[in-house]
Every structure is written in structure tokens, then in C-alpha cells.
Short mmCIF file of N, CA and C in Angstrom, two decimals:
data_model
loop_
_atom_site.label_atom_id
_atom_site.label_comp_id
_atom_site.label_asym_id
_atom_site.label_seq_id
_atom_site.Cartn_x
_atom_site.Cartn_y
_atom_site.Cartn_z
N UNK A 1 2.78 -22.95 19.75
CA UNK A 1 2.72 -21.51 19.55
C UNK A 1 4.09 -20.90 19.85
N UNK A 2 4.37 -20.14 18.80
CA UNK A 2 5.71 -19.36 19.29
C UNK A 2 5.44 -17.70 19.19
N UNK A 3 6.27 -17.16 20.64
CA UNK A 3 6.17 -15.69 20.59
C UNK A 3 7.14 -14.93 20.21
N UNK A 4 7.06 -14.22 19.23
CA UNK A 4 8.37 -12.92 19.00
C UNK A 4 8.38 -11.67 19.33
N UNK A 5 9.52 -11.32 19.57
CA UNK A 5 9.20 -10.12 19.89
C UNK A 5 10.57 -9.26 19.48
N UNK A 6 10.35 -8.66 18.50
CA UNK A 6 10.90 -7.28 17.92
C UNK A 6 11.62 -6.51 18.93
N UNK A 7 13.06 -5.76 18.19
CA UNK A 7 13.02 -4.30 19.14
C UNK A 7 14.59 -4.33 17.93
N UNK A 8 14.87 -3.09 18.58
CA UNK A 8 16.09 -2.10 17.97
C UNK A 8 15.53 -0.94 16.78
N UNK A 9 14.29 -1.00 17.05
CA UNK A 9 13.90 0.19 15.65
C UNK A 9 14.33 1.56 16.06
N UNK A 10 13.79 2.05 15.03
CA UNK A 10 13.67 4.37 15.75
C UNK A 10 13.95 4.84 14.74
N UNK A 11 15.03 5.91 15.06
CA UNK A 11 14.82 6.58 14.42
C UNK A 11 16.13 7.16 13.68
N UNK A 12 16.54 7.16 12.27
CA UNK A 12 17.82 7.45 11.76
C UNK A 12 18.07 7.87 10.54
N UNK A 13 18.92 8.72 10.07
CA UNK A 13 19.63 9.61 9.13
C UNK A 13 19.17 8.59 8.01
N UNK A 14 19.06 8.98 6.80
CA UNK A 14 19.68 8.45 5.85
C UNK A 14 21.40 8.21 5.67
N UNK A 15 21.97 7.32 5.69
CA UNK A 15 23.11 6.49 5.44
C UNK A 15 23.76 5.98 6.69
N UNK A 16 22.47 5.64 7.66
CA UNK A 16 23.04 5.40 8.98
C UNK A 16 22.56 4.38 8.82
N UNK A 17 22.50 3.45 10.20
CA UNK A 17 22.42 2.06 10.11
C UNK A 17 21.78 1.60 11.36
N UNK A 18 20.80 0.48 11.39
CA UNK A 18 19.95 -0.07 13.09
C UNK A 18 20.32 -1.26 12.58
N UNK A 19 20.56 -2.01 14.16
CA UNK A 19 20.09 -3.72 13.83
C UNK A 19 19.24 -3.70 14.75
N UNK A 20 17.93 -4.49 14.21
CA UNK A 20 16.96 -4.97 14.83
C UNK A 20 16.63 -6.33 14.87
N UNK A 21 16.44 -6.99 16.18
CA UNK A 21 16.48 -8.53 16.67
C UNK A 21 15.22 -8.81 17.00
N UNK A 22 14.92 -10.13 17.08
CA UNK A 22 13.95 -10.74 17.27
C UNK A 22 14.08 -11.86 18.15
N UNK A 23 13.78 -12.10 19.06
CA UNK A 23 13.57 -13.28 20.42
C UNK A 23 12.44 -14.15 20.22
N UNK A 24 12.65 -15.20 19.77
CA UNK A 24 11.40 -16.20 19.89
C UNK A 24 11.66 -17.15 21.34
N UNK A 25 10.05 -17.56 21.70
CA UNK A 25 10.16 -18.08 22.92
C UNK A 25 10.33 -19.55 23.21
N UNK A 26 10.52 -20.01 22.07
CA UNK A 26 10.83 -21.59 21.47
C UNK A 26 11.99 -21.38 20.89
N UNK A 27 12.38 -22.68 20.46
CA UNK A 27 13.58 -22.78 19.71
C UNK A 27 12.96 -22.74 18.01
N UNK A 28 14.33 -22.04 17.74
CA UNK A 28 14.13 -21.70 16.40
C UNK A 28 14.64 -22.79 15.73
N UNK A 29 15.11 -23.48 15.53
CA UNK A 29 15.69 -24.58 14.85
C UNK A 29 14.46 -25.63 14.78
N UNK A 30 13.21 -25.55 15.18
CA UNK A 30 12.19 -25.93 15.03
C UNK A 30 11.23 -25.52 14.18
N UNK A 31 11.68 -24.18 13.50
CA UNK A 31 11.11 -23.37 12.11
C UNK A 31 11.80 -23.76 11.04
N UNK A 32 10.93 -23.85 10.22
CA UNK A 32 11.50 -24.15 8.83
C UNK A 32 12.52 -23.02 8.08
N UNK A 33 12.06 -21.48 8.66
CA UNK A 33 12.50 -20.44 8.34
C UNK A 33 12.02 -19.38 9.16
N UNK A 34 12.71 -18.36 9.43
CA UNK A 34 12.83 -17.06 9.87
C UNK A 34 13.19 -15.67 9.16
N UNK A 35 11.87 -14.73 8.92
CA UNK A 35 12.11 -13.75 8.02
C UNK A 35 12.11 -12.27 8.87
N UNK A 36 12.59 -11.56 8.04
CA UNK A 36 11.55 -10.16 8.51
C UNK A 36 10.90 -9.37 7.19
N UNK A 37 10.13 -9.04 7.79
CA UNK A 37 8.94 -8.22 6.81
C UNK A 37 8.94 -6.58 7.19
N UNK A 38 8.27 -6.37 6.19
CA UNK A 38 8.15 -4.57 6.37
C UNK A 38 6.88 -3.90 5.80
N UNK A 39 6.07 -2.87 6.53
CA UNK A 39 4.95 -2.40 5.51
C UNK A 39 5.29 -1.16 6.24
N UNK A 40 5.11 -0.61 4.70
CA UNK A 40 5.07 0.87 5.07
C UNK A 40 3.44 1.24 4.62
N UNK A 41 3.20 3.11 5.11
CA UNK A 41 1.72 3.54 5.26
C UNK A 41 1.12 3.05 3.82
N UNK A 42 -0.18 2.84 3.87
CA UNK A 42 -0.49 3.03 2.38
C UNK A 42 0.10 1.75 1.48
N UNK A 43 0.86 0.34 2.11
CA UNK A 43 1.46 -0.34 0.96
C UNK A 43 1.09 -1.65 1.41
N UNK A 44 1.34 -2.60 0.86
CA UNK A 44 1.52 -3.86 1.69
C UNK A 44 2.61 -4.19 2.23
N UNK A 45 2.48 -5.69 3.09
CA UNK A 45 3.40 -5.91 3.77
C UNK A 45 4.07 -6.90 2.94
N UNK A 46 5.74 -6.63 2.66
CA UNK A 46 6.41 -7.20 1.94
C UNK A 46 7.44 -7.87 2.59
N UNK A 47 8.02 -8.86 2.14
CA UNK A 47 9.54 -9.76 2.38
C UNK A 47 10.71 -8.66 2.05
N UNK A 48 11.32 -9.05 3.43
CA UNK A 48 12.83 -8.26 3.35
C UNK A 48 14.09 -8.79 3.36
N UNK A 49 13.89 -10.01 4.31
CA UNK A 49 14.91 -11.02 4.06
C UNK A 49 14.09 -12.17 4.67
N UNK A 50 14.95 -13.46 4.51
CA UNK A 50 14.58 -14.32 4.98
C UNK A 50 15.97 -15.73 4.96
N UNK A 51 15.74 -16.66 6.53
CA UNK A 51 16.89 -17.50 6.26
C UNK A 51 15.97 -18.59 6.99
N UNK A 52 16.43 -19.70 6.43
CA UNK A 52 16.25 -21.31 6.38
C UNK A 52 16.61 -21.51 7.32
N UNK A 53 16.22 -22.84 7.98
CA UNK A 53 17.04 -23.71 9.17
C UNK A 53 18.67 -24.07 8.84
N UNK A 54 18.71 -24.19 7.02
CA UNK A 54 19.69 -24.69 6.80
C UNK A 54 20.85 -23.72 6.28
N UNK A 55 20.71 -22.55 6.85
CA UNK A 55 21.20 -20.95 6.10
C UNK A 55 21.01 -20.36 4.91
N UNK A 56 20.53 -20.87 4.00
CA UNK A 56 20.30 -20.01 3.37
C UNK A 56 19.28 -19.05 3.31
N UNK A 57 19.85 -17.77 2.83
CA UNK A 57 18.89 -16.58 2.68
C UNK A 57 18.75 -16.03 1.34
N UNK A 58 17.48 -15.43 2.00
CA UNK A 58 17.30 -14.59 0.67
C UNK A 58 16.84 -12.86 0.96
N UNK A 59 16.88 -12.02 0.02
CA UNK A 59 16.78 -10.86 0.31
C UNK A 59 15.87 -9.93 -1.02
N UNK A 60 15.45 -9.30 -0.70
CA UNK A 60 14.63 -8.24 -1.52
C UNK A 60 15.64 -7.71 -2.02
N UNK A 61 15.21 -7.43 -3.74
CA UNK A 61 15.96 -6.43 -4.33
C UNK A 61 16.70 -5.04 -4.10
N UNK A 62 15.18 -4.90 -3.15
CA UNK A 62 15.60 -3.12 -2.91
C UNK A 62 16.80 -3.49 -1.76
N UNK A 63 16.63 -4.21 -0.87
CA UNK A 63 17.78 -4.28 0.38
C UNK A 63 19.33 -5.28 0.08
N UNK A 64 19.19 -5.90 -1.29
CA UNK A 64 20.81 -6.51 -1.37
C UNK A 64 21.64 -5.72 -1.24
N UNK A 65 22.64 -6.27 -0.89
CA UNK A 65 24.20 -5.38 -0.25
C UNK A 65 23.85 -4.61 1.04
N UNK A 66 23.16 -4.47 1.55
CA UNK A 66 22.97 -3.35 2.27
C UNK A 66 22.44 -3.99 3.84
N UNK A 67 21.10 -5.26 3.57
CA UNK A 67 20.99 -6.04 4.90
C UNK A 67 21.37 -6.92 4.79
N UNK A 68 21.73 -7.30 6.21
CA UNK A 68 22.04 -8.72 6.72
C UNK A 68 21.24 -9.41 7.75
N UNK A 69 20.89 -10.73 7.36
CA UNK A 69 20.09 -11.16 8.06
C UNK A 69 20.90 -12.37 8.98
N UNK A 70 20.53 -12.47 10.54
CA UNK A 70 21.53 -13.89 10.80
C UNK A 70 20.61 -14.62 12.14
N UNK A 71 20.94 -15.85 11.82
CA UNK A 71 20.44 -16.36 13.21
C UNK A 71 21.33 -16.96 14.64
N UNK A 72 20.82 -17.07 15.27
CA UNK A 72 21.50 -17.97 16.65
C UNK A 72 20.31 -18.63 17.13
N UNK A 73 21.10 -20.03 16.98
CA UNK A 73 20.04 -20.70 17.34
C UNK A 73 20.18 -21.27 19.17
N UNK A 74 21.27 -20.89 19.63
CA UNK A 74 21.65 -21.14 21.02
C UNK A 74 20.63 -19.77 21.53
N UNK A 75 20.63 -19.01 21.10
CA UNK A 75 20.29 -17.67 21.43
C UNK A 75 18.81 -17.41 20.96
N UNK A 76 18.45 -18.12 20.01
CA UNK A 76 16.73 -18.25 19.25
C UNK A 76 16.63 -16.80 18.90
N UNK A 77 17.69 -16.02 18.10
CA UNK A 77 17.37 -15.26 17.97
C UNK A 77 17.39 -14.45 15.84
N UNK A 78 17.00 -14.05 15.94
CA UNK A 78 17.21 -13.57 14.45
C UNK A 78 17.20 -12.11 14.31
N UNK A 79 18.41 -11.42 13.97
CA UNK A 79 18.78 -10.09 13.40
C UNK A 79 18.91 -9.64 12.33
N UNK A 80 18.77 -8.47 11.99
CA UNK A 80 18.55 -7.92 10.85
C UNK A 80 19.32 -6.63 11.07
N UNK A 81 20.61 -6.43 10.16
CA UNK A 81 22.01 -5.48 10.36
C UNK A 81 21.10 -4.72 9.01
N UNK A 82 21.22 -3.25 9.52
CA UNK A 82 20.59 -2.89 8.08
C UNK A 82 21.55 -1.50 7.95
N UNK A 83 22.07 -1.47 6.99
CA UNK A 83 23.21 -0.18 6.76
C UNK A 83 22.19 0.62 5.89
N UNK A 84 23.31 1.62 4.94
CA UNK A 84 23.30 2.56 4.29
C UNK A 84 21.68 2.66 3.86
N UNK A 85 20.90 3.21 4.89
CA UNK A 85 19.41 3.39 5.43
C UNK A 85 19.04 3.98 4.29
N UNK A 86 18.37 4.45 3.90
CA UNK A 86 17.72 5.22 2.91
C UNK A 86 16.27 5.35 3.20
N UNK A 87 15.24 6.68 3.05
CA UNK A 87 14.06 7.25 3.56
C UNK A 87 13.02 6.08 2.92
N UNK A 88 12.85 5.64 2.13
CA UNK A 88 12.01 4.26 1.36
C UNK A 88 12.24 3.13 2.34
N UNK A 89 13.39 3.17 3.18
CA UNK A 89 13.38 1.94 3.92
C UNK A 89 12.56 2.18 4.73
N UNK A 90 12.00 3.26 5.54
CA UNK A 90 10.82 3.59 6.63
C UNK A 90 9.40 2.80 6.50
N UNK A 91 9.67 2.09 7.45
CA UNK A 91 8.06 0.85 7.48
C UNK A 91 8.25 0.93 9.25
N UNK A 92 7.33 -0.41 9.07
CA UNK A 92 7.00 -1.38 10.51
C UNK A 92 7.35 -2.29 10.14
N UNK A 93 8.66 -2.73 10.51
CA UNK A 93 9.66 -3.92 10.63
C UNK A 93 8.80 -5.24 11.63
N UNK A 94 8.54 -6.31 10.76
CA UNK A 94 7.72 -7.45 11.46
C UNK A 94 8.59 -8.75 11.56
N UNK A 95 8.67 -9.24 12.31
CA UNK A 95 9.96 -10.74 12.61
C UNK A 95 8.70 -11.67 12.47
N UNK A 96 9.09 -12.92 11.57
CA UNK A 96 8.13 -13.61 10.81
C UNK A 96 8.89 -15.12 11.25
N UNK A 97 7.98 -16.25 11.53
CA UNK A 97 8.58 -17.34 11.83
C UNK A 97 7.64 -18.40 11.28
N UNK A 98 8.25 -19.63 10.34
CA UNK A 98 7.37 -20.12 9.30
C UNK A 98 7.62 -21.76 9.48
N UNK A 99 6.00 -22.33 9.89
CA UNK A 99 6.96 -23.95 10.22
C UNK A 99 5.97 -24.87 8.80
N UNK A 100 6.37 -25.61 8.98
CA UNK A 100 5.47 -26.81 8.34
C UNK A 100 5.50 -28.12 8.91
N UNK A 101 4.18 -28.56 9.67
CA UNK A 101 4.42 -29.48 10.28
C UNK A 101 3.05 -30.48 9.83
N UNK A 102 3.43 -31.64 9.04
CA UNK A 102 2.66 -32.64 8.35
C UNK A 102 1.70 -31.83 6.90
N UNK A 103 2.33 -30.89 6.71
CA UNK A 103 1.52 -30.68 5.84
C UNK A 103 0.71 -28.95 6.13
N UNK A 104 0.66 -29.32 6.88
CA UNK A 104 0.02 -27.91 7.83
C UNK A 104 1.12 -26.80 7.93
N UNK A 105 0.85 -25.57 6.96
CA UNK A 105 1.83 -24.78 7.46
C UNK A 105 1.35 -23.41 9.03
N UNK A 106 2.41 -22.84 9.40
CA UNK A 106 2.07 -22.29 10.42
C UNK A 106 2.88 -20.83 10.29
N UNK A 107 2.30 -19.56 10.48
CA UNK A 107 3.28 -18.53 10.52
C UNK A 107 2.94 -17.67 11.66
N UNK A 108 4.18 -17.35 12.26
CA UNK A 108 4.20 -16.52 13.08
C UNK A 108 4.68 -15.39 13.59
N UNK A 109 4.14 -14.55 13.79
CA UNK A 109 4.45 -12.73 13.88
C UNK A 109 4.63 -12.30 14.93
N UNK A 110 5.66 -11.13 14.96
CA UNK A 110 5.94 -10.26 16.31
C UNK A 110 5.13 -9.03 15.60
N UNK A 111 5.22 -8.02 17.02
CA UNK A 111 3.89 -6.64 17.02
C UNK A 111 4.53 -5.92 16.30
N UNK A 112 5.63 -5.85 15.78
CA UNK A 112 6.41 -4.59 15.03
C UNK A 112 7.17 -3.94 15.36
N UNK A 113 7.80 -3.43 15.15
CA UNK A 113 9.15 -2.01 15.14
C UNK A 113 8.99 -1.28 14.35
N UNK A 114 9.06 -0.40 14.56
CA UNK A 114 9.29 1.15 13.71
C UNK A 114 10.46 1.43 13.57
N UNK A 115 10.58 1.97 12.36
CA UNK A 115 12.00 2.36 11.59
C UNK A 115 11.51 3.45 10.81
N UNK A 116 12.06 4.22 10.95
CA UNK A 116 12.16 5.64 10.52
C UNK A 116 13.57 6.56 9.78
N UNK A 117 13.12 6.71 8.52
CA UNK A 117 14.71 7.58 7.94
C UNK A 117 14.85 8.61 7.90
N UNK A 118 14.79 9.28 8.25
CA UNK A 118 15.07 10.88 7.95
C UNK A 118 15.82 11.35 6.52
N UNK A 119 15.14 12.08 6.16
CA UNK A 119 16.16 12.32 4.51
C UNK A 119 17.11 13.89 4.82
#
């Protein structure tokens, strides 16, 4: 079992910028991958970025150029640099951790962050 736990959300302008991190209580280099997710009111919960054990990432349309996703694996941690904010980016930011072990996959969630844009 691994625990995450979210933080750096709140509250900000449109064209301002949060990074929000994630602490798992295991080592991350033991996940196949590390994402973050987002649902806003009323929508589902969608992929925002996501990076591999082996770096590569990937990113949602709406957020290329704009987030960055990175890990430390001395640090087990995974951040999410998110610039030029825009009011559509406003969800509940979720840190997502994804293993596969024999076949069996496993995913695992932190409680959320709030992110908020102001227009």
C-alpha cells in the first residue's frame, strides 16, 4: 500500500502560477508511473500529466507548454509546476500512483488539492 499526499493548491489569478507536490510513503521507483489528475464540479476526473519510472511524460492537450511534471526519486516525490493558470484549470488536483505487479494492476490516490483561478 502506498500513501500520498497532495498540497501546494489555493488560490490564484489567471496567468499566475502554483506548484503542487505529492509525497508518497514508499519509494516511487517501485511505480510503474506517477500522474496527476483533475476533476472539476459537474465533470469527470481526467489525466493531466503523467511520468514513467523511465521519464517519460505525457500531458493533456489543454495543459502542453504550460505544466510540468517531475519526479525525485531520492525525495519520492512528484510535482506539478503549473504556469500561465487559466479559470478552466480550476478542479481538485489528485496525485495518482500506478503499479503492475504480475499482472495485477494497482492505483493509488491522494485526498486532493484545490486549485482555484480567479478570472
Amino acid at each position: 500500500q502506498v500513501q500520498l499526499v497532495e498540497s501546494g493548491g489555493g488560490l490564484v489569478q489567471a496567468g499566475g502560477s502554483l506548484r503542487l507536490s505529492c509525497a508518497a510513503s514508499a519509494s516511487i521507483s517501485s511505480l510503474n508511473s506517477m500522474g496527476w489528475y483533475r476533476q472539476a464540479p459537474g465533470k469527470q476526473r481526467e489525466l493531466v500529466a503523467r511520468i514513467t519510472i523511465g521519464g517519460t511524460t505525457t500531458y493533456a492537450d489543454s495543459v502542453k507548454g504550460r505544466f510540468t511534471i517531475s519526479r525525485d526519486n531520492a525525495k519520492n516525490t512528484v510535482d506539478l509546476q503549473m504556469n500561465s493558470l487559466k479559470p478552466e484549470d480550476t478542479a481538485v488536483y489528485y496525485c495518482n500512483g500506478f503499479r503492475v505487479v504480475s499482472a495485477f494492476e494497482y492505483s493509488y490516490w491522494g485526498q486532493g488539492t484545490q486549485v482555484t483561478v480567479s478570472s
